[in-house]
mmCIF file of C-alpha atoms in Angstrom:
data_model
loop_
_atom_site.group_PDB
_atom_site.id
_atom_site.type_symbol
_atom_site.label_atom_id
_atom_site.label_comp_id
_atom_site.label_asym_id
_atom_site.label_seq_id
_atom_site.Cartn_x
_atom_site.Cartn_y
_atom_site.Cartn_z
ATOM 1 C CA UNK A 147 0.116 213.611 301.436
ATOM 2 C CA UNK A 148 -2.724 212.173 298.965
ATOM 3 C CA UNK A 149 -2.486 207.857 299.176
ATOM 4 C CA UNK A 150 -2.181 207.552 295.520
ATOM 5 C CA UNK A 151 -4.151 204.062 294.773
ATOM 6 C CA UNK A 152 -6.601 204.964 297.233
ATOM 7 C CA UNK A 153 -7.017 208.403 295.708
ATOM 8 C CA UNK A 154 -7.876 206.543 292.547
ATOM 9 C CA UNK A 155 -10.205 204.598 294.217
ATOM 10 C CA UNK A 156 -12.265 207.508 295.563
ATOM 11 C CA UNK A 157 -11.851 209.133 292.416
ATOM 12 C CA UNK A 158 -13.902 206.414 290.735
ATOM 13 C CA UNK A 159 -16.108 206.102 293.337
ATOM 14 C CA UNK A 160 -17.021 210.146 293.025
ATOM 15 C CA UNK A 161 -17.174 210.073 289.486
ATOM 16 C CA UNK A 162 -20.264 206.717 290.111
ATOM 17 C CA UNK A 163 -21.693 208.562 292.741
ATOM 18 C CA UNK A 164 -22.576 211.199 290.770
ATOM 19 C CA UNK A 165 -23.298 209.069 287.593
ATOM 20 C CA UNK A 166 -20.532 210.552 285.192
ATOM 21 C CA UNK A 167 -20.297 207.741 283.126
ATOM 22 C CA UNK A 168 -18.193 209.983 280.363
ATOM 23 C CA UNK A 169 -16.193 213.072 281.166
ATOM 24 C CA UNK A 170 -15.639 215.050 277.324
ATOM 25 C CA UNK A 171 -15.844 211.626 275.429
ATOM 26 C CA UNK A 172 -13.685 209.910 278.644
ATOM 27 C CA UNK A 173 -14.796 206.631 279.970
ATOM 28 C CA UNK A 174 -14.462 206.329 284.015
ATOM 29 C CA UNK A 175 -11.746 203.909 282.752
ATOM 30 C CA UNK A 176 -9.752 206.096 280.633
ATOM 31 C CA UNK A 177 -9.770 208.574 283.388
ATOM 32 C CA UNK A 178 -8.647 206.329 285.958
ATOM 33 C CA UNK A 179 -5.714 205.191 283.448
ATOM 34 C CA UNK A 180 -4.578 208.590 282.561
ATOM 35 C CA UNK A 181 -4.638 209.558 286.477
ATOM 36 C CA UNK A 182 -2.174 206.901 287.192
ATOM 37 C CA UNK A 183 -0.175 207.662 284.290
ATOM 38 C CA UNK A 184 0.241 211.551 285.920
ATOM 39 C CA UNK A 185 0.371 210.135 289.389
ATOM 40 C CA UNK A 186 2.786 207.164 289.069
ATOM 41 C CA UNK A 187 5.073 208.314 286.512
ATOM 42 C CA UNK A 188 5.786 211.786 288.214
ATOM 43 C CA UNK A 189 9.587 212.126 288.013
ATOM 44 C CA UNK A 190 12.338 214.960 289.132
ATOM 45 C CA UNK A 191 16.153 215.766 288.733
ATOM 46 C CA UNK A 192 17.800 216.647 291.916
ATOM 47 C CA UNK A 193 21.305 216.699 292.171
ATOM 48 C CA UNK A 194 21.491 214.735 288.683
ATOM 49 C CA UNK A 195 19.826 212.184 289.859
ATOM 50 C CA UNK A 196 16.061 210.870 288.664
ATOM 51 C CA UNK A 197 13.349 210.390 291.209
ATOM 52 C CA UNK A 198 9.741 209.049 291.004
ATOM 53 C CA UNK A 199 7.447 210.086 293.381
ATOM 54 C CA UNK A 200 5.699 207.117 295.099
ATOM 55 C CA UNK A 201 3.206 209.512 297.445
ATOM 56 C CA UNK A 202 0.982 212.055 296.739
ATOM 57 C CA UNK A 203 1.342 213.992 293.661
ATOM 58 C CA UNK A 204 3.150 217.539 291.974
ATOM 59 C CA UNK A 205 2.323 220.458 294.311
ATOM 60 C CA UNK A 206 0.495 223.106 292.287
ATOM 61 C CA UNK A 207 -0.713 220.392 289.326
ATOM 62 C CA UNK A 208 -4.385 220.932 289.054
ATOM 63 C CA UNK A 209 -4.971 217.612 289.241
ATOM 64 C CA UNK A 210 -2.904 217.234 292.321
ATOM 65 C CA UNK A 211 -5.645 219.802 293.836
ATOM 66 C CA UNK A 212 -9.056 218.143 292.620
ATOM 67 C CA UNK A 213 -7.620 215.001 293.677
ATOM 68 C CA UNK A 214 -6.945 216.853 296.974
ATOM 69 C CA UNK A 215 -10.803 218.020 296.787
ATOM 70 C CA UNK A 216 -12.151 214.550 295.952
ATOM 71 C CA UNK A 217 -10.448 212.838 299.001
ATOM 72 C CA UNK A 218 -11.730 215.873 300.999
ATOM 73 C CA UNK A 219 -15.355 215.363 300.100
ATOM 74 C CA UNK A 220 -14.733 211.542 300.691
ATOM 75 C CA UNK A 221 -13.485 212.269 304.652
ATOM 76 C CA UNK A 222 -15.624 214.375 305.570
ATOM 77 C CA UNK A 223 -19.220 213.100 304.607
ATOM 78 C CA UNK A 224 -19.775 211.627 308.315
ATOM 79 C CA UNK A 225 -18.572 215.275 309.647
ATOM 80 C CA UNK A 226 -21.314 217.006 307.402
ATOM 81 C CA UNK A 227 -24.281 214.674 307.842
ATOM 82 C CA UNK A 228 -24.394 215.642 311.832
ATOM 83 C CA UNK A 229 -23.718 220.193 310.900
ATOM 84 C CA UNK A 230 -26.617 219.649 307.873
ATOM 85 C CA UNK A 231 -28.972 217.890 310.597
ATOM 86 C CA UNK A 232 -28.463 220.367 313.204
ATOM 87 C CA UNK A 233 -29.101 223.040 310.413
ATOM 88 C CA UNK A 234 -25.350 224.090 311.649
ATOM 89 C CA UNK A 235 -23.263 225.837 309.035
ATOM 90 C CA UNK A 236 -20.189 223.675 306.865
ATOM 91 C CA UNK A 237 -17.788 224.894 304.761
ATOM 92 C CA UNK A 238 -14.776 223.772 303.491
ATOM 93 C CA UNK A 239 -12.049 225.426 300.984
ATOM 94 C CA UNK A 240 -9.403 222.714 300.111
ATOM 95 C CA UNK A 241 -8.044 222.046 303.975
ATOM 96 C CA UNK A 242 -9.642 224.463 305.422
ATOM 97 C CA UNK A 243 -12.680 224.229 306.941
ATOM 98 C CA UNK A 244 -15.250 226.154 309.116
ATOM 99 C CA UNK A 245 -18.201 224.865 310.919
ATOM 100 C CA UNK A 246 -20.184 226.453 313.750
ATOM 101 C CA UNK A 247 -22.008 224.682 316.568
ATOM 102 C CA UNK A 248 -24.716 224.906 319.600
ATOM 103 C CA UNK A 249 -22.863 221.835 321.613
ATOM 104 C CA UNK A 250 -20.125 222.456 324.439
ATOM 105 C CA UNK A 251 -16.752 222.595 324.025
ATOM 106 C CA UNK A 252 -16.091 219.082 325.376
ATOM 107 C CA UNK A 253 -18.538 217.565 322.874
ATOM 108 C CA UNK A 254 -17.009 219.717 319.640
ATOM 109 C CA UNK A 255 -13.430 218.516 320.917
ATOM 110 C CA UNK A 256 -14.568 215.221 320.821
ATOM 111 C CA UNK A 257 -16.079 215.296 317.377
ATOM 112 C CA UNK A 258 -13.229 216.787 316.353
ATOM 113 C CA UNK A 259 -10.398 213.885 317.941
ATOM 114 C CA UNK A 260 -12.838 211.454 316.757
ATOM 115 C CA UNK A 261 -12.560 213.238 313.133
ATOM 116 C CA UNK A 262 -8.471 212.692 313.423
ATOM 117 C CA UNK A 263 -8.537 208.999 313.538
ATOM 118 C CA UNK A 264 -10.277 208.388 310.198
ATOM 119 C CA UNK A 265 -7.055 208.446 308.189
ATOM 120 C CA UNK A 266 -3.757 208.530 309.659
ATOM 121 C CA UNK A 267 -3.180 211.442 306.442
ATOM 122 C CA UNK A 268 -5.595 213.686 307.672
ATOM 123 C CA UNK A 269 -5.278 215.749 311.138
ATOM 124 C CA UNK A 270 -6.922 218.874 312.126
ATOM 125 C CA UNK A 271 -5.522 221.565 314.234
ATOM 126 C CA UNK A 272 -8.807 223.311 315.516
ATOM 127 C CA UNK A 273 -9.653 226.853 316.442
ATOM 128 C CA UNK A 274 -12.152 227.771 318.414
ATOM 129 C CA UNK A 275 -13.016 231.274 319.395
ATOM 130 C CA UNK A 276 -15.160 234.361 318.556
ATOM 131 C CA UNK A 277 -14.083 236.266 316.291
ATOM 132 C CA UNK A 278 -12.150 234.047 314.419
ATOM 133 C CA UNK A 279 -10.704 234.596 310.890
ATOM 134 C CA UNK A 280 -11.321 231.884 307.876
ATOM 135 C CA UNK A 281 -9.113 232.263 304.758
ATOM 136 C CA UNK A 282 -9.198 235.907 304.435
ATOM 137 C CA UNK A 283 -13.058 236.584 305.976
ATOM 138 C CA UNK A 284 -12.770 237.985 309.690
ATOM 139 C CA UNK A 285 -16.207 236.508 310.939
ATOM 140 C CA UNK A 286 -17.887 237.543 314.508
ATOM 141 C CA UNK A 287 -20.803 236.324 316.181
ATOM 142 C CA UNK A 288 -23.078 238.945 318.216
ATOM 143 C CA UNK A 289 -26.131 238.498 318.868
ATOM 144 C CA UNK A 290 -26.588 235.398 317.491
ATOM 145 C CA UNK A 291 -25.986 237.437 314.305
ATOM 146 C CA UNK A 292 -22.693 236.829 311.955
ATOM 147 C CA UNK A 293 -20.897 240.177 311.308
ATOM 148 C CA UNK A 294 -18.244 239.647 308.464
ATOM 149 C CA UNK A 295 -15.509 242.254 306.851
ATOM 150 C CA UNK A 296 -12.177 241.392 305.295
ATOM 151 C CA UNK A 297 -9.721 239.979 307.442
ATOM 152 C CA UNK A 298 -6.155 241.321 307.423
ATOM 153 C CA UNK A 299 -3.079 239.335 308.932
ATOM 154 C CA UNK A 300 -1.317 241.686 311.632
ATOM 155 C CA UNK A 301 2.094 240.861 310.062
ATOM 156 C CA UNK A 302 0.612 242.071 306.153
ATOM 157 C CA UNK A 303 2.294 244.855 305.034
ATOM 158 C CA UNK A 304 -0.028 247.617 303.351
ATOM 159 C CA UNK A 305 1.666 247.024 299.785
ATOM 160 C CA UNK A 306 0.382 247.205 296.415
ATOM 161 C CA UNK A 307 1.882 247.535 293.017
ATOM 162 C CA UNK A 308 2.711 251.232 293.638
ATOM 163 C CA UNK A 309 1.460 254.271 291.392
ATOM 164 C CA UNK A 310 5.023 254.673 289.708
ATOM 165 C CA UNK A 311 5.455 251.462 288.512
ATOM 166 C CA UNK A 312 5.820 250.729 284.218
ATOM 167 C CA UNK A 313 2.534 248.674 284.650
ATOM 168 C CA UNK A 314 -0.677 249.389 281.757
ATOM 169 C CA UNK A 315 -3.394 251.680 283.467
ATOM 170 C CA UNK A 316 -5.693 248.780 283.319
ATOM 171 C CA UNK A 317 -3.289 246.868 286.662
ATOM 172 C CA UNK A 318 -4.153 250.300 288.606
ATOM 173 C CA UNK A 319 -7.366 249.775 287.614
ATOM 174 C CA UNK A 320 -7.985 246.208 288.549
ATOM 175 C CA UNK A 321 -6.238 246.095 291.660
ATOM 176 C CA UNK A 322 -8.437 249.064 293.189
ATOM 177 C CA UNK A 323 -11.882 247.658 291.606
ATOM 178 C CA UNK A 324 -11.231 244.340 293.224
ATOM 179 C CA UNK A 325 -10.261 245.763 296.451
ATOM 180 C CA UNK A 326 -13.594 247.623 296.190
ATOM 181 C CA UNK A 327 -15.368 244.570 295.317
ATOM 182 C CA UNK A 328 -14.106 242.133 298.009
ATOM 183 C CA UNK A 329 -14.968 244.775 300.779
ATOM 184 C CA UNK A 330 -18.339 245.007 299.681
ATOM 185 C CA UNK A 331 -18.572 241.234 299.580
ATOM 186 C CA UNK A 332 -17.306 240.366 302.942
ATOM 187 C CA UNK A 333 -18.316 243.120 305.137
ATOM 188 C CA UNK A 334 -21.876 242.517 306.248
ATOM 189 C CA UNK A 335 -23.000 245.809 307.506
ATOM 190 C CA UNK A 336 -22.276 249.398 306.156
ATOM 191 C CA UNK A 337 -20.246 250.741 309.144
ATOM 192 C CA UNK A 338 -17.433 247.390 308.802
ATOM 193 C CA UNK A 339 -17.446 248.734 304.951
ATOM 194 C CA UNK A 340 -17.064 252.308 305.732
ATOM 195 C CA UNK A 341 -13.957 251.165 307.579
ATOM 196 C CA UNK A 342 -12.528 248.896 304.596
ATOM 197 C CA UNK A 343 -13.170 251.754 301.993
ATOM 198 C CA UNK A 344 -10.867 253.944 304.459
ATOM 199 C CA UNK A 345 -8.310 251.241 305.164
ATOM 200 C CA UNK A 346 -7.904 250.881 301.279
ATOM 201 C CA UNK A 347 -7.785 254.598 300.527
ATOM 202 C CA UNK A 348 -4.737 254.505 303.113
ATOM 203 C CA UNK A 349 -2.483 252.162 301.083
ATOM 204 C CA UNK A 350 -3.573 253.252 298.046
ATOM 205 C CA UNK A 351 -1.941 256.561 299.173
ATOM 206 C CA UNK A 352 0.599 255.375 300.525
ATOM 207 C CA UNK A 353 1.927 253.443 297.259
ATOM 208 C CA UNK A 354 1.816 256.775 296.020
ATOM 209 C CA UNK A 355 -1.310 256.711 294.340
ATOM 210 C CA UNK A 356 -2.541 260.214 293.454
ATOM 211 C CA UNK A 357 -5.805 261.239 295.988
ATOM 212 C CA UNK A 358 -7.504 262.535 292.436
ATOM 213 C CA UNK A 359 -7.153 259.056 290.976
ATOM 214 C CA UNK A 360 -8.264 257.552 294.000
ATOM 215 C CA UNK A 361 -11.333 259.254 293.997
ATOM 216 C CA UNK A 362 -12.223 258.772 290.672
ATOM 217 C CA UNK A 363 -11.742 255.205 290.330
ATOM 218 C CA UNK A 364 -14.177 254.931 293.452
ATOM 219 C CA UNK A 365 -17.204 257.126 291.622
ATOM 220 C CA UNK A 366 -16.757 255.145 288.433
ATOM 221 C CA UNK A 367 -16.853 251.829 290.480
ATOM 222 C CA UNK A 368 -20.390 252.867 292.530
ATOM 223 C CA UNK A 369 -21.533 254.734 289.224
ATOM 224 C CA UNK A 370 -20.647 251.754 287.609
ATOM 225 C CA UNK A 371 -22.670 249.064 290.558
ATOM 226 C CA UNK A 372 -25.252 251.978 291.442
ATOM 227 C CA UNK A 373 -28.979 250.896 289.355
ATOM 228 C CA UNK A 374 -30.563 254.910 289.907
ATOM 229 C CA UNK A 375 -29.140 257.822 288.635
ATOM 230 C CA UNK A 376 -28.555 259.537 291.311
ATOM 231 C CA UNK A 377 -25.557 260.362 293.353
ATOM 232 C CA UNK A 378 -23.645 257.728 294.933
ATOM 233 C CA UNK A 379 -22.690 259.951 298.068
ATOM 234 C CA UNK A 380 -26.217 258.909 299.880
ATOM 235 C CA UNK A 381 -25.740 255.088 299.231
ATOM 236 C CA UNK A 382 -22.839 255.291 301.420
ATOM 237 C CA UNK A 383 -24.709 256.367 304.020
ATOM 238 C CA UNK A 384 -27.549 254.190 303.569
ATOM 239 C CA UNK A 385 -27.471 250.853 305.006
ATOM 240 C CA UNK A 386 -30.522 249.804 303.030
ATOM 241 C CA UNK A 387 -28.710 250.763 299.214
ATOM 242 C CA UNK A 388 -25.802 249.397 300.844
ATOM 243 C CA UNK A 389 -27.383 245.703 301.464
ATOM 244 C CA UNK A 390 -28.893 245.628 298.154
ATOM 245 C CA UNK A 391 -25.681 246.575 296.667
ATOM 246 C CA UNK A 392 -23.920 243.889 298.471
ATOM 247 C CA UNK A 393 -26.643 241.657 297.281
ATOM 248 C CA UNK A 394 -26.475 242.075 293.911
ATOM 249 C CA UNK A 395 -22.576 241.913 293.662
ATOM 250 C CA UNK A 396 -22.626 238.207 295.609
ATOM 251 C CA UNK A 397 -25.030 237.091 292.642
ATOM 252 C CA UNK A 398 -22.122 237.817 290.200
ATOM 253 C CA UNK A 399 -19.810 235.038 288.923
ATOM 254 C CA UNK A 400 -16.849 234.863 290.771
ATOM 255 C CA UNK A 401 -13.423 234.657 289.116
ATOM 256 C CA UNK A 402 -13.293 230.274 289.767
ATOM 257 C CA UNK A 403 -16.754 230.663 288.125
ATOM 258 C CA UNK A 404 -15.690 232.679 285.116
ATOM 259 C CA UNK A 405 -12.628 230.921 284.585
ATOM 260 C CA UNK A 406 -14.829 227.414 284.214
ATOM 261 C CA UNK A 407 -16.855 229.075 281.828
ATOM 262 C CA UNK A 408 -14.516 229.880 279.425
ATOM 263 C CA UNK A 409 -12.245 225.978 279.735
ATOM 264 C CA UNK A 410 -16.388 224.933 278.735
ATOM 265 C CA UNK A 411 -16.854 226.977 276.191
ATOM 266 C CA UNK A 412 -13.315 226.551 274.548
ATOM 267 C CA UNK A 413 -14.537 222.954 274.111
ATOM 268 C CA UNK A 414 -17.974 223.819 272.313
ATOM 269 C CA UNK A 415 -18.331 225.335 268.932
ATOM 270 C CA UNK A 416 -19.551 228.749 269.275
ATOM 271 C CA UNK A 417 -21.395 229.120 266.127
ATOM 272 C CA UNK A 418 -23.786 225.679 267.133
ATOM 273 C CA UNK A 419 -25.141 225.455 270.430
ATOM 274 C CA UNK A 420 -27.821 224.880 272.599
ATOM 275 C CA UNK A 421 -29.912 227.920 273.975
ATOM 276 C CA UNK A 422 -30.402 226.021 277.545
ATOM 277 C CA UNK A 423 -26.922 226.230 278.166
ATOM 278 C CA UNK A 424 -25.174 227.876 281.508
ATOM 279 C CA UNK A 425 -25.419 231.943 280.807
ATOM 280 C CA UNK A 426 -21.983 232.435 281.731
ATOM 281 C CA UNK A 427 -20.553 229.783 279.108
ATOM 282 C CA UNK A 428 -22.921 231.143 276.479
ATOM 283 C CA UNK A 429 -21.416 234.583 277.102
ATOM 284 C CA UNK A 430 -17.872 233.064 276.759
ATOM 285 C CA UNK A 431 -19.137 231.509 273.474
ATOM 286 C CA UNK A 432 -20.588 234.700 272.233
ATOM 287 C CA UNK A 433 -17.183 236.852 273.036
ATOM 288 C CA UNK A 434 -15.413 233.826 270.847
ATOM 289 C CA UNK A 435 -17.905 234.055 268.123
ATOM 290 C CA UNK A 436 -17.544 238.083 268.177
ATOM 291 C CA UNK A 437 -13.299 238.118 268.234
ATOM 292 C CA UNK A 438 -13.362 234.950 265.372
ATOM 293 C CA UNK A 439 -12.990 237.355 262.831
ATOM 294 C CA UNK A 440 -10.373 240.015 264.807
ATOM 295 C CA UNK A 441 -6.523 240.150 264.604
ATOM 296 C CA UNK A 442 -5.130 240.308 268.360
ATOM 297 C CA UNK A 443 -1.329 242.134 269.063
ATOM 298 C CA UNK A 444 0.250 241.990 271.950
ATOM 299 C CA UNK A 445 3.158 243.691 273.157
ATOM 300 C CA UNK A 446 5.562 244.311 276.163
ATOM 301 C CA UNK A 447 4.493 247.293 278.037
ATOM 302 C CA UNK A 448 6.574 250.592 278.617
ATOM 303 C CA UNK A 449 5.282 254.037 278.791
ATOM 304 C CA UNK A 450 7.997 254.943 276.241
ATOM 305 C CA UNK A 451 5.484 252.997 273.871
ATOM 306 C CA UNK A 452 2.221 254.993 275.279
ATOM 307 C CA UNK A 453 1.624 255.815 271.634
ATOM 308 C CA UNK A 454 2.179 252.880 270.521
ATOM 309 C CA UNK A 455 -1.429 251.354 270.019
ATOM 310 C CA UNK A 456 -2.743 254.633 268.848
ATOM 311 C CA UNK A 457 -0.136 254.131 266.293
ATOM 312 C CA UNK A 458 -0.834 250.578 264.954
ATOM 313 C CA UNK A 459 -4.354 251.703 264.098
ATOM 314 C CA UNK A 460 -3.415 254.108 262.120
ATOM 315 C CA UNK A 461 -1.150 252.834 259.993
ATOM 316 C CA UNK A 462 -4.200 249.712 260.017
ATOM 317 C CA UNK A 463 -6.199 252.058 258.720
ATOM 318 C CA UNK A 464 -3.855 253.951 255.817
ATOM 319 C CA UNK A 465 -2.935 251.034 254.405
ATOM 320 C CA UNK A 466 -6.290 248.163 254.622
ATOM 321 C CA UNK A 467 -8.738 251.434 254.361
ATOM 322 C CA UNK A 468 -11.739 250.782 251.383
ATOM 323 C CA UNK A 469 -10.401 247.131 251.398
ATOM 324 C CA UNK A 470 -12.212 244.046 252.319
ATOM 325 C CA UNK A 471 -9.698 243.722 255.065
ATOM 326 C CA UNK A 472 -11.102 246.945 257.058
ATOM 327 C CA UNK A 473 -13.992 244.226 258.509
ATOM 328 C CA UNK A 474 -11.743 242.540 260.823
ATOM 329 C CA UNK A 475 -11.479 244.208 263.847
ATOM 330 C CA UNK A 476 -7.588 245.123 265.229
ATOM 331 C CA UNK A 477 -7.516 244.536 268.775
ATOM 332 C CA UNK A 478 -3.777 246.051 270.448
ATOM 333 C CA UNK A 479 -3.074 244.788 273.708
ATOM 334 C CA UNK A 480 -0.201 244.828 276.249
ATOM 335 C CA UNK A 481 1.300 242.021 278.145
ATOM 336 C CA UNK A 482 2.847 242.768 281.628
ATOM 337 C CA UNK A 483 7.186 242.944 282.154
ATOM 338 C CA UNK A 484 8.226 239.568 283.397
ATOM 339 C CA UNK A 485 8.591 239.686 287.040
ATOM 340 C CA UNK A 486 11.856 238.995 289.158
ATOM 341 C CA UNK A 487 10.767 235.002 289.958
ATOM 342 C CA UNK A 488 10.144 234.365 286.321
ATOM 343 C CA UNK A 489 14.058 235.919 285.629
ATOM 344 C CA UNK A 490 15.173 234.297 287.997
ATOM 345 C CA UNK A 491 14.345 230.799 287.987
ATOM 346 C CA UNK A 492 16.274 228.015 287.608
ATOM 347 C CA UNK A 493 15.655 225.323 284.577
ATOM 348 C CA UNK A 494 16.312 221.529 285.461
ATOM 349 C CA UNK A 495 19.450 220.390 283.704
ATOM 350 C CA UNK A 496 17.347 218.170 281.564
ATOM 351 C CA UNK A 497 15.599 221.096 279.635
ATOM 352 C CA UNK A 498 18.941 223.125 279.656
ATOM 353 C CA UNK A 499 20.846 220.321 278.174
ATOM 354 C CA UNK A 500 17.582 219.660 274.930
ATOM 355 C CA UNK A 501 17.955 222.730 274.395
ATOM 356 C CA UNK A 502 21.906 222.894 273.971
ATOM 357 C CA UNK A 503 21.369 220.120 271.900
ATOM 358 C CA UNK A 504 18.378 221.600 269.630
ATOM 359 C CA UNK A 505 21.195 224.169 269.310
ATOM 360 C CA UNK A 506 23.636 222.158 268.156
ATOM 361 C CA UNK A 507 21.463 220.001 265.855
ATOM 362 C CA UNK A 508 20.135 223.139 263.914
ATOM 363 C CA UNK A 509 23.825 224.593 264.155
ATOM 364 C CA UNK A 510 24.877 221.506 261.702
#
């Protein structure tokens, strides 16, 4: 539970430290102001009755979890200091955190009970073994050598969105890419992703995807990462292509990354920027320069309406065809079916009752 005045303070003291004197136009003062504001006057309905929340802040608010982050990086600067000296590895994602280390058992316990009485918010329950699994990355140390590969939980069932589903092509897609993609990015040796490529293959089949589809989304996926021309078969059993693959796909902007990118970008103008920028944002300001003259449609996705796209483009092109019109570009995409938790949610009273009463008002 984040202290909420002492959250500010460490806020302000992060944003000094590392000389952000403006954030988008935003004094260090305005910021602190508006985080109070979202902090202190965080109310609820339960049982008809109002609440304020006096500690901590919303659960899933972002600012709830960079706050979160801050107070984090605050805590554990003496715990980092010793691992960074000792050329010992730190890492941290949110609350969880992963260090290794040389000393004995007795000593890390003590570090670690030492590390619980810093703030009476903050208490670690430590694992210490080998392997040991962090977030979803099993990790094993032989040899003095890490050996990584994806970690899965023994009570995970082997579930995906399955084959028959009214989903667009582009979910099957995605969720077999990615698989591909995280296997290659946390298994460390060719032999723990030979194992990971098999696992997958198993749930994909049994979710009732078809073993022809299965194999062809893996060859477009290597042919796709492979940089020679030739077969992908020997790659996969060479540990050498196989390292260099891996390689190159950890360089890649992860989805965090890209998703940063594009909150920058929508804040610059696209057609006036600097060349020096980040290459990631200036790809996210070329993609908005290249759809600022395009007409985007979305619609719900059935199969019934497979023909549906197809379709819009042609009438598009009947009717605007020789005109001046015919330069913007018609881009047809599908959004996904609401899922069960989004039907089924409940709305607080307060929103139910506005909107009774928007009802009403446009009613008379």
């Amino acid at each position: 539970m984040l202290p909420q005045e002492e959250s500010i303070a460490i806020l302000k003291q992060f944003l000094n430290h590392f000389k952000y004197a403006h954030v988008q136009r935003m004094t260090v003062d305005a910021i602190e102001s508006l985080v109070r504001i979202v902090l202190m006057e965080n109310v609820f309905i339960y049982e008809k009755k109002y609440y304020r929340q006096i500690k901590g802040g919303a659960m899933g608010s972002p600012l709830t979890l960079t706050l979160a982050n801050i107070f984090m990086w605050h805590w554990e600067k003496t715990l980092v200091e010793p691992q960074r000296n000792s050329n010992e590895l730190y890492g941290r994602y949110i609350d969880d955190i992963f260090f290794t280390s040389n000393d004995s058992i007795d000593k890390v316990n003590k570090m670690l009970a030492d590390a619980n009485k810093r703030h009476s918010n903050i208490k670690l329950t430590a694992t210490i073994d080998n392997p040991i699994p962090f977030l979803d990355i099993h990790i094993k140390n032989t040899a003095n050598n890490f050996i990584t590969s994806v970690y899965h939980k023994e009570a995970a069932e082997p579930y995906v969105v399955p084959f028959q589903s009214d989903h667009p092509r582009h979910v099957f897609v995605n969720i077999i890419d990615c698989a591909l993609l995280r296997a290659i990015r946390y298994s460390s040796t060719l032999q723990e992703f030979n194992h990971q490529r098999r696992t997958l293959k198993l749930m994909l089949l049994y979710n009732g995807y078809p073993t022809r589809y299965i194999y062809s989304r893996f060859n477009k996926f290597f042919a796709k990462c492979s940089i020679t021309s030739t077969s992908i078969i020997p790659m996969i059993h060479d540990e050498n292509e196989f390292l260099f693959l891996r390689r190159q796909l950890l360089e890649q902007a992860t989805v965090p990354e890209h998703r940063r990118a594009a909150r920058i970008a929508k804040t610059m103008d696209y057609n006036n920027f600097h060349s020096n920028i980040d290459p990631l944002v200036k790809a996210k300001l070329l993609k908005r320069r290249e759809r600022a003259n395009s007409i985007i449609l979305h619609h719900t996705h059935e199969k019934r309406f497979s023909h549906y796209k197809r379709d819009i483009h042609r009438i598009w092109n009947d009717i605007f065809h020789n005109t001046p019109v015919q330069t913007t570009k018609l881009i047809v995409g599908t959004r996904n079916n609401p899922n069960l938790s989004k039907e089924l949610v409940r709305r607080s009273p307060f929103i139910r009752n506005r909107n009774k009463n928007n009802k009403k008002q446009t009613t008379n």
